[in-house]
Coordinates of C-alpha atoms in Angstrom, one line a residue:
M1 CA -86.9 -64.2 -19.9
R2 CA -83.2 -65.0 -19.9
P3 CA -81.4 -65.9 -16.7
A4 CA -79.3 -63.1 -15.2
N5 CA -76.1 -64.9 -15.9
E6 CA -76.9 -65.1 -19.6
V7 CA -77.7 -61.4 -19.8
C8 CA -74.2 -60.5 -18.4
N9 CA -72.6 -62.5 -21.2
T10 CA -74.2 -60.7 -24.1
P11 CA -71.9 -58.8 -26.5
Q12 CA -73.4 -55.5 -25.6
A13 CA -72.9 -56.0 -21.8
S14 CA -69.3 -57.1 -22.5
T15 CA -68.6 -54.0 -24.5
I16 CA -70.1 -51.7 -21.8
S17 CA -67.9 -53.4 -19.1
K18 CA -64.8 -53.2 -21.2
D19 CA -65.4 -49.5 -21.9
L20 CA -66.0 -48.8 -18.2
V21 CA -62.7 -50.5 -17.3
D22 CA -60.9 -48.5 -20.1
Q23 CA -62.3 -45.3 -18.7
L24 CA -61.0 -46.2 -15.2
R25 CA -57.5 -46.8 -16.6
V26 CA -57.6 -43.5 -18.6
L27 CA -58.7 -41.6 -15.5
E28 CA -56.0 -43.2 -13.4
D29 CA -53.4 -42.2 -16.0
M30 CA -54.8 -38.7 -16.0
K31 CA -54.5 -38.5 -12.2
S32 CA -50.8 -39.5 -12.4
A33 CA -50.2 -36.9 -15.2
I34 CA -51.9 -34.2 -13.1
S35 CA -49.8 -35.2 -10.1
A36 CA -46.6 -34.7 -12.2
L37 CA -47.8 -31.4 -13.4
Q38 CA -48.6 -30.3 -9.8
A39 CA -45.1 -31.2 -8.9
K40 CA -43.6 -29.0 -11.6
I41 CA -45.9 -26.1 -10.7
T42 CA -45.0 -26.5 -7.0
V43 CA -41.3 -26.2 -7.8
A44 CA -41.9 -23.2 -10.0
F45 CA -44.0 -21.6 -7.3
D46 CA -41.2 -22.2 -4.7
L47 CA -38.7 -20.5 -7.0
A48 CA -41.0 -17.6 -7.7
Q49 CA -41.6 -17.1 -4.0
R50 CA -37.9 -17.2 -3.2
Q51 CA -37.2 -14.6 -5.9
E52 CA -40.0 -12.3 -4.6
Q53 CA -38.7 -12.7 -1.0
A54 CA -35.1 -12.0 -2.2
N55 CA -36.3 -8.8 -4.0
A56 CA -38.0 -7.8 -0.7
G57 CA -34.7 -8.0 1.1
I58 CA -35.5 -11.2 3.1
P59 CA -32.2 -13.0 4.0
A60 CA -31.4 -16.1 2.0
S61 CA -31.6 -18.3 5.2
E62 CA -35.3 -17.2 5.6
Q63 CA -36.4 -17.4 2.0
G64 CA -39.0 -20.1 1.2
R65 CA -40.8 -19.8 4.5
G66 CA -44.5 -20.2 4.1
V67 CA -44.3 -21.8 0.7
A68 CA -45.3 -25.3 2.0
A69 CA -48.2 -23.7 3.9
Q70 CA -49.5 -22.1 0.7
V71 CA -49.1 -25.3 -1.2
A72 CA -51.2 -27.1 1.5
L73 CA -54.0 -24.5 1.4
A74 CA -54.1 -24.6 -2.4
R75 CA -54.3 -28.4 -2.4
R76 CA -56.7 -28.5 0.6
E77 CA -54.2 -30.4 2.7
S78 CA -52.8 -30.0 6.2
P79 CA -49.5 -27.9 6.6
N80 CA -47.7 -31.2 7.4
K81 CA -48.9 -32.8 4.1
G82 CA -48.0 -29.5 2.3
S83 CA -44.4 -29.8 3.5
R84 CA -44.2 -33.4 2.2
L85 CA -45.7 -32.5 -1.1
L86 CA -43.2 -29.7 -1.5
G87 CA -40.3 -32.0 -0.7
L88 CA -41.7 -34.7 -3.1
A89 CA -42.0 -32.1 -5.9
K90 CA -38.4 -30.9 -5.5
A91 CA -37.0 -34.4 -5.4
L92 CA -38.9 -35.5 -8.5
V93 CA -38.2 -32.4 -10.6
T94 CA -34.6 -31.8 -9.7
E95 CA -33.2 -35.2 -8.8
M96 CA -35.4 -38.1 -10.1
P97 CA -36.3 -37.4 -13.7
H98 CA -37.1 -41.1 -14.5
T99 CA -39.6 -41.3 -11.6
L100 CA -41.1 -38.1 -12.8
T101 CA -41.5 -39.4 -16.3
A102 CA -43.1 -42.6 -15.0
L103 CA -45.6 -40.4 -13.0
E104 CA -46.4 -38.3 -16.1
T105 CA -47.0 -41.4 -18.2
G106 CA -49.1 -43.2 -15.7
Q107 CA -46.6 -46.0 -14.9
L108 CA -46.5 -44.9 -11.3
N109 CA -49.1 -43.1 -9.2
E110 CA -48.3 -40.3 -6.8
W111 CA -48.1 -42.6 -3.7
R112 CA -45.7 -45.0 -5.3
A113 CA -43.5 -42.1 -6.6
T114 CA -43.6 -40.9 -2.9
L115 CA -42.3 -44.3 -1.8
L116 CA -39.3 -44.0 -4.2
V117 CA -38.6 -40.5 -3.0
K118 CA -38.9 -41.5 0.7
E119 CA -36.5 -44.5 0.5
T120 CA -33.8 -42.4 -1.2
A121 CA -34.2 -39.3 1.1
C122 CA -31.0 -40.0 3.0
L123 CA -28.8 -40.1 -0.1
S124 CA -26.9 -37.3 -1.7
A125 CA -28.4 -35.7 -4.8
E126 CA -25.8 -37.5 -6.9
D127 CA -26.6 -40.9 -5.4
R128 CA -30.3 -40.3 -5.6
C129 CA -30.0 -39.6 -9.3
A130 CA -28.0 -42.8 -9.7
V131 CA -30.7 -44.8 -8.0
D132 CA -33.3 -43.2 -10.2
D133 CA -31.3 -44.1 -13.2
E134 CA -30.7 -47.7 -12.0
L135 CA -34.4 -48.3 -11.3
A136 CA -35.7 -46.2 -14.3
P137 CA -39.4 -46.7 -13.5
D138 CA -40.3 -45.2 -16.9
T139 CA -38.9 -48.3 -18.6
G140 CA -41.5 -50.5 -17.0
T141 CA -39.3 -51.7 -14.2
F142 CA -42.3 -51.7 -11.8
N143 CA -45.0 -53.0 -14.1
G144 CA -47.3 -55.1 -11.9
A145 CA -45.3 -54.3 -8.8
G146 CA -47.0 -53.4 -5.5
D147 CA -46.0 -51.0 -2.8
K148 CA -43.8 -53.5 -0.9
T149 CA -42.0 -54.6 -4.1
I150 CA -41.2 -50.9 -5.0
T151 CA -40.1 -50.1 -1.5
A152 CA -37.8 -53.2 -1.3
A153 CA -36.2 -52.4 -4.7
A154 CA -35.6 -48.7 -3.7
K155 CA -34.1 -49.8 -0.3
A156 CA -31.7 -52.3 -1.9
A157 CA -30.6 -49.8 -4.6
A158 CA -30.0 -47.1 -2.0
Y159 CA -28.0 -49.4 0.2
R160 CA -25.8 -50.4 -2.7
R161 CA -25.0 -46.7 -3.3
D162 CA -24.4 -45.6 0.2
P163 CA -24.5 -48.3 3.0
R164 CA -23.2 -45.8 5.6
S165 CA -26.1 -43.4 5.1
I166 CA -28.7 -46.1 5.3
T167 CA -27.1 -47.4 8.5
Q168 CA -27.0 -43.9 10.0
R169 CA -30.7 -43.5 9.0
A170 CA -31.6 -46.6 10.9
A171 CA -29.8 -45.3 14.0
H172 CA -31.4 -41.9 13.7
A173 CA -34.9 -43.5 13.4
A174 CA -34.8 -44.3 17.1
T175 CA -34.8 -40.6 17.9
E176 CA -38.2 -40.3 16.2
R177 CA -40.0 -42.6 18.5
H178 CA -43.4 -41.2 19.6
V179 CA -46.9 -42.0 20.6
S180 CA -49.9 -40.7 18.7
L181 CA -53.7 -40.9 19.0
R182 CA -56.3 -40.6 16.3
P183 CA -60.1 -41.2 16.3
A184 CA -61.7 -44.5 15.3
P185 CA -65.3 -45.3 14.6
D186 CA -67.8 -46.0 17.4
T187 CA -66.2 -44.0 20.1
M188 CA -62.9 -45.9 19.8
T189 CA -59.4 -44.6 19.2
Y190 CA -56.1 -45.8 17.7
L191 CA -53.3 -45.4 20.2
T192 CA -50.1 -45.9 18.2
A193 CA -46.5 -46.1 19.4
L194 CA -43.5 -45.9 17.1
L195 CA -40.7 -47.8 18.9
P196 CA -37.3 -49.3 18.2
V197 CA -37.8 -52.9 17.2
A198 CA -36.4 -54.4 20.4
Q199 CA -38.6 -52.3 22.6
G200 CA -41.7 -52.8 20.4
V201 CA -41.3 -56.6 20.4
A202 CA -40.7 -56.6 24.2
V203 CA -43.9 -54.6 24.8
Y204 CA -46.0 -56.8 22.6
K205 CA -44.6 -59.9 24.2
A206 CA -45.3 -58.7 27.7
L207 CA -48.9 -57.9 26.8
T208 CA -49.2 -61.3 25.0
N209 CA -47.9 -63.1 28.1
A210 CA -50.3 -61.2 30.3
A211 CA -53.2 -62.2 28.1
N212 CA -52.2 -65.8 27.9
T213 CA -51.9 -66.0 31.7
A214 CA -55.3 -64.3 32.3
R215 CA -56.9 -66.7 29.8
S216 CA -55.4 -69.7 31.4
N217 CA -56.8 -68.6 34.7
G218 CA -60.3 -68.5 33.4
D219 CA -60.6 -64.9 32.2
T220 CA -63.5 -64.7 29.8
R221 CA -62.2 -61.7 27.9
T222 CA -60.6 -62.3 24.5
K223 CA -56.9 -62.1 24.1
G224 CA -57.1 -58.8 22.4
Q225 CA -59.3 -57.4 25.1
V226 CA -57.0 -58.5 27.9
M227 CA -54.0 -57.0 26.1
A228 CA -55.8 -53.6 25.6
D229 CA -57.0 -53.6 29.2
T230 CA -53.5 -54.5 30.5
L231 CA -51.9 -51.7 28.5
T232 CA -54.4 -49.2 29.8
E233 CA -54.0 -50.3 33.5
C234 CA -50.2 -50.3 33.3
I235 CA -50.0 -46.8 32.0
T236 CA -52.9 -45.0 33.9
G237 CA -53.0 -47.2 37.0
T238 CA -56.7 -47.9 36.7
R239 CA -58.8 -50.3 34.6
Q240 CA -61.0 -47.5 33.4
G241 CA -58.0 -45.5 32.2
F242 CA -58.8 -42.1 33.7
T243 CA -58.5 -40.5 37.1
G244 CA -58.1 -36.9 38.0
I245 CA -58.3 -35.9 34.4
D246 CA -60.5 -33.1 33.0
L247 CA -62.0 -34.9 30.0
Q248 CA -63.6 -31.7 28.6
L249 CA -66.9 -33.4 27.6
I250 CA -69.1 -30.7 26.0
I251 CA -72.8 -31.7 26.4
T252 CA -76.1 -29.9 26.4
D253 CA -78.2 -29.8 29.6
R254 CA -81.0 -31.5 27.6
T255 CA -78.8 -34.4 26.7
L256 CA -77.4 -34.8 30.2
L257 CA -80.6 -34.3 32.2
Q258 CA -83.5 -35.0 29.8
S259 CA -82.2 -38.0 27.8
D260 CA -82.1 -35.8 24.6
S261 CA -80.4 -37.4 21.6
E262 CA -78.2 -34.4 20.8
P263 CA -74.6 -35.8 20.6
A264 CA -71.8 -34.5 22.8
R265 CA -68.2 -33.7 21.9
L266 CA -65.2 -35.1 23.7
D267 CA -62.1 -32.8 23.5
G268 CA -59.3 -34.6 21.7
Y269 CA -61.7 -37.1 20.0
G270 CA -64.8 -35.5 18.5
T271 CA -68.5 -36.3 18.4
V272 CA -69.8 -39.1 20.8
P273 CA -73.3 -40.5 21.1
A274 CA -75.6 -39.0 23.7
A275 CA -76.1 -42.2 25.6
W276 CA -72.3 -42.9 25.7
A277 CA -71.8 -39.4 27.2
R278 CA -74.5 -39.9 29.9
N279 CA -73.0 -43.3 30.8
L280 CA -69.6 -41.6 31.3
L281 CA -71.2 -38.9 33.5
T282 CA -73.5 -40.8 35.8
P283 CA -74.2 -39.3 39.2
E284 CA -72.0 -41.9 40.8
Q285 CA -69.1 -41.1 38.6
A286 CA -69.0 -37.3 38.1
G287 CA -69.2 -34.2 40.2
T288 CA -70.3 -30.8 38.9
D289 CA -68.2 -27.6 38.6
H290 CA -70.5 -24.8 39.8
S291 CA -67.9 -22.1 39.5
P292 CA -64.7 -21.4 37.5
S293 CA -62.5 -22.0 40.5
T294 CA -64.2 -25.0 42.2
N295 CA -64.3 -28.6 41.1
T296 CA -66.4 -31.1 43.0
S297 CA -65.1 -34.6 42.3
T298 CA -66.3 -38.0 43.3
S299 CA -65.4 -40.0 46.3
N300 CA -64.5 -43.0 44.1
P301 CA -60.7 -43.0 44.0
E302 CA -60.7 -44.7 40.6
L303 CA -63.1 -42.4 38.9
N304 CA -62.2 -38.8 39.5
I305 CA -64.0 -36.8 36.7
W306 CA -65.0 -33.2 36.5
L307 CA -68.0 -31.8 34.6
R308 CA -67.4 -28.2 33.6
R309 CA -70.5 -26.1 32.7
L310 CA -70.1 -24.2 29.4
Y311 CA -73.0 -22.1 28.3
T312 CA -74.0 -21.2 24.7
A313 CA -76.0 -18.3 23.3
P314 CA -79.6 -19.6 22.8
T315 CA -80.0 -18.2 19.3
T316 CA -76.7 -19.2 17.7
G317 CA -75.2 -22.0 19.8
E318 CA -72.0 -19.9 20.1
L319 CA -70.1 -20.0 23.4
L320 CA -70.7 -16.9 25.4
A321 CA -68.0 -14.3 25.0
M322 CA -65.2 -13.5 27.5
D323 CA -62.7 -10.7 27.3
S324 CA -59.4 -9.7 28.9
R325 CA -57.4 -6.5 29.1
A326 CA -54.1 -8.4 29.2
R327 CA -51.9 -9.0 26.2
F328 CA -51.7 -12.7 26.8
Y329 CA -54.8 -14.9 27.1
P330 CA -55.4 -16.0 30.7
A331 CA -56.0 -19.6 31.6
S332 CA -59.8 -19.3 31.6
L333 CA -59.8 -17.8 28.1
R334 CA -57.3 -20.3 26.7
R335 CA -59.6 -23.1 28.0
F336 CA -62.6 -21.4 26.4
I337 CA -60.7 -21.1 23.0
Q338 CA -59.6 -24.7 23.2
T339 CA -63.2 -25.8 23.7
R340 CA -64.6 -23.6 21.0
D341 CA -62.0 -24.3 18.3
N342 CA -61.3 -28.0 19.2
L343 CA -58.4 -28.3 16.6
C344 CA -56.1 -25.9 14.8
R345 CA -58.2 -23.3 13.0
T346 CA -56.0 -23.2 9.8
P347 CA -58.1 -24.7 7.0
Y348 CA -57.4 -28.4 6.5
C349 CA -54.9 -28.6 9.4
D350 CA -56.7 -30.6 12.1
A351 CA -53.6 -30.6 14.3
P352 CA -53.9 -30.3 18.1
I353 CA -54.1 -26.7 19.5
R354 CA -50.8 -25.6 21.0
H355 CA -51.0 -21.8 20.9
H356 CA -53.8 -19.4 21.7
D357 CA -53.1 -16.2 19.8
H358 CA -54.5 -13.0 18.4
I359 CA -56.0 -13.1 14.9
I360 CA -55.2 -9.4 14.5
P361 CA -51.8 -9.1 16.3
W362 CA -51.6 -7.1 19.5
S363 CA -49.0 -4.9 17.9
Q364 CA -51.5 -3.9 15.3
G365 CA -54.3 -3.0 17.7
G366 CA -55.8 -6.4 18.1
K367 CA -57.6 -6.9 21.4
T368 CA -57.5 -9.9 23.8
T369 CA -61.0 -11.0 23.1
L370 CA -62.6 -14.3 22.1
T371 CA -63.6 -12.8 18.7
N372 CA -60.0 -11.9 18.0
A373 CA -58.7 -15.3 19.3
A374 CA -57.8 -18.5 17.5
G375 CA -56.4 -21.8 18.6
L376 CA -53.5 -22.8 16.3
C377 CA -50.9 -25.5 16.2
E378 CA -47.3 -24.4 16.7
H379 CA -46.4 -24.6 13.0
C380 CA -49.4 -22.6 11.8
N381 CA -48.9 -19.9 14.5
H382 CA -45.3 -19.4 13.3
T383 CA -46.3 -19.5 9.6
K384 CA -48.8 -16.6 10.0
E385 CA -45.9 -14.4 11.3
N386 CA -44.1 -14.6 7.9
P387 CA -44.3 -11.5 5.6
G388 CA -47.4 -11.2 3.5
W389 CA -49.7 -13.3 5.8
S390 CA -52.6 -11.8 7.5
A391 CA -55.9 -12.8 9.1
K392 CA -59.1 -11.1 10.4
P393 CA -62.2 -12.2 12.2
E394 CA -65.5 -12.2 10.2
P395 CA -69.1 -12.0 11.4
G396 CA -71.2 -15.1 11.4
D397 CA -73.4 -17.4 13.5
R398 CA -70.2 -19.2 14.7
H399 CA -66.7 -17.8 15.1
N400 CA -65.2 -17.1 11.6
L401 CA -61.9 -15.9 10.4
T402 CA -60.3 -15.4 7.0
V403 CA -56.6 -16.1 6.3
T404 CA -54.9 -14.2 3.4
T405 CA -51.7 -15.6 1.9
P406 CA -48.8 -13.6 0.3
T407 CA -50.3 -14.3 -3.1
G408 CA -53.6 -12.6 -2.1
H409 CA -55.6 -15.8 -1.9
H410 CA -58.3 -16.0 0.9
Y411 CA -59.2 -19.0 2.9
S412 CA -62.1 -19.1 5.4
S413 CA -62.2 -21.0 8.7
T414 CA -65.3 -21.5 10.9
A415 CA -65.3 -23.0 14.4
P416 CA -66.9 -26.4 14.5
P417 CA -70.5 -26.6 15.7
L418 CA -71.0 -27.3 19.4
P419 CA -73.6 -29.7 20.7
G420 CA -77.0 -28.1 20.4
H421 CA -76.1 -25.8 17.5
E422 CA -78.8 -27.2 15.2
R423 CA -81.4 -27.0 17.9
A424 CA -80.3 -23.3 18.4
K425 CA -80.9 -22.5 14.8
Q426 CA -84.4 -24.0 14.9
L427 CA -85.2 -21.8 17.9
V428 CA -84.3 -18.6 16.2
P429 CA -87.6 -18.3 14.2
N430 CA -89.6 -19.1 17.3
L431 CA -87.8 -16.4 19.3
E432 CA -88.4 -13.9 16.6
R433 CA -92.1 -14.6 16.4
G434 CA -92.5 -14.5 20.2
P435 CA -95.0 -16.5 22.3

C-alpha cells in the first residue's frame, strides 16, 4: 500500500484537484456575471415602476417609493440591504460602466464593486464617471488586489477629482455616530459604537488605563474583561449591567420551576440556554409579576428584575389572544405583540420593532386584535402604505400573514416559535386521544 502522501501526487489526483479549482473559478465568475445582470434588471425594474406610477397619477416626487422594498423581498434581503442594492445598481449602470464590465467579466465581485461605488458616492455623476474611467477595473487594474487596496485607490482618485466633497463627507460622518447591538454566539452580544476618531480613541484609552490600573493592583481578570466590565459599570451604574429594566425573558414554567431543558428567549437577543435563564432569574434576583399592573421586585438595589408571566395555548404554543375596541393598540397589547413577533415581521427584515399596526388597515375595516396586528420597523410600516401594497392575516399554528407587492408577488411571514412550541405540538395527539 502506498503512503497517503504518494497517493495525492498521482496524475489522476492532480487532475481532479485542478478540475475542482477550475470549477470554483468558473462558478465565481458566474456569480459576478449574475450580479451584473441583477443590477441591470434592478434598474430596469425601477424605471418600469416609475413609469407605472406616473401613469397612475402619482406625483414625480413620490415616484419610486417601494421599489427598494420589492427588490429586497425578491432577493431575500432586508429592506435596508434592498436600498443599498438599488443604489449600487443605479451607480453601476448609469455612472460606472467600467466597473460594471469588470463585474460582468468576473474581474470584480459584487462586494468589491460595492466598495468602488461607496467611495465615490459623494462625487457628482461627472466626477464619478471620471474616476471610473481613471481606474478602469475592466483593464485589470485590480488584478490580485484586496479590499483595502481597492478602497485606497478609489479614495485617492475621488480626492483628486473633488477634494472639497471628500472633506465635507468626513465632516458629515460625525453626524452619523451611533451605537448598535447584535447577537453573538454563547449568550454574548456585540455592542458597537461608531464615533469620531478623537472620541473613539479617548474612550478606548480610558478603558485601557482602567484595565492597566486594576491589573497593577492585583485584579485577576484579563485586560479585556476589565475593559468590558468598566464600560458596563460606567454606563449602567452597576457591575451586572441591569437594574430596574424589564428584560422580557420568555420562559416556560417547566424550564423555570422543573429544570426542563427547553430554551428561553430574551427580547432583543434571541434564544438563550435554559440553565442561563434560570441563573438570571434565581429567587434571590427576581420577583414575580402576578397581575398586569403589579410588579414585585427584589430588595437588592443592584438587581431589580421583573418576571412577567405570559401564557401560551397548550395545543399550539401561540400566545393567548387579547383584543381592544380602540383604534390604537393599548400598551398591554403592544407589549404582547412585541413579545410574540420579536422582530419586524416583514420577511428578511429582522429590524427592531418600532410600530405596532393593523395588518388590514382600520380604515378598511381591520379590527384592533392580535390576529390583525403585526410588529414592524418604521421603514416597513411606511412602505406598506404605498399604493399597490397589501397584507392579510392567514390561519396557522402560529401567527401568519401574507404581504402582497404592487407586482402581485406574495411573501409569507410567520411569528417565531416561542419557548415550548415543540412540546406543544407533541401534546396535540395526546390531547386528541384523551386519557
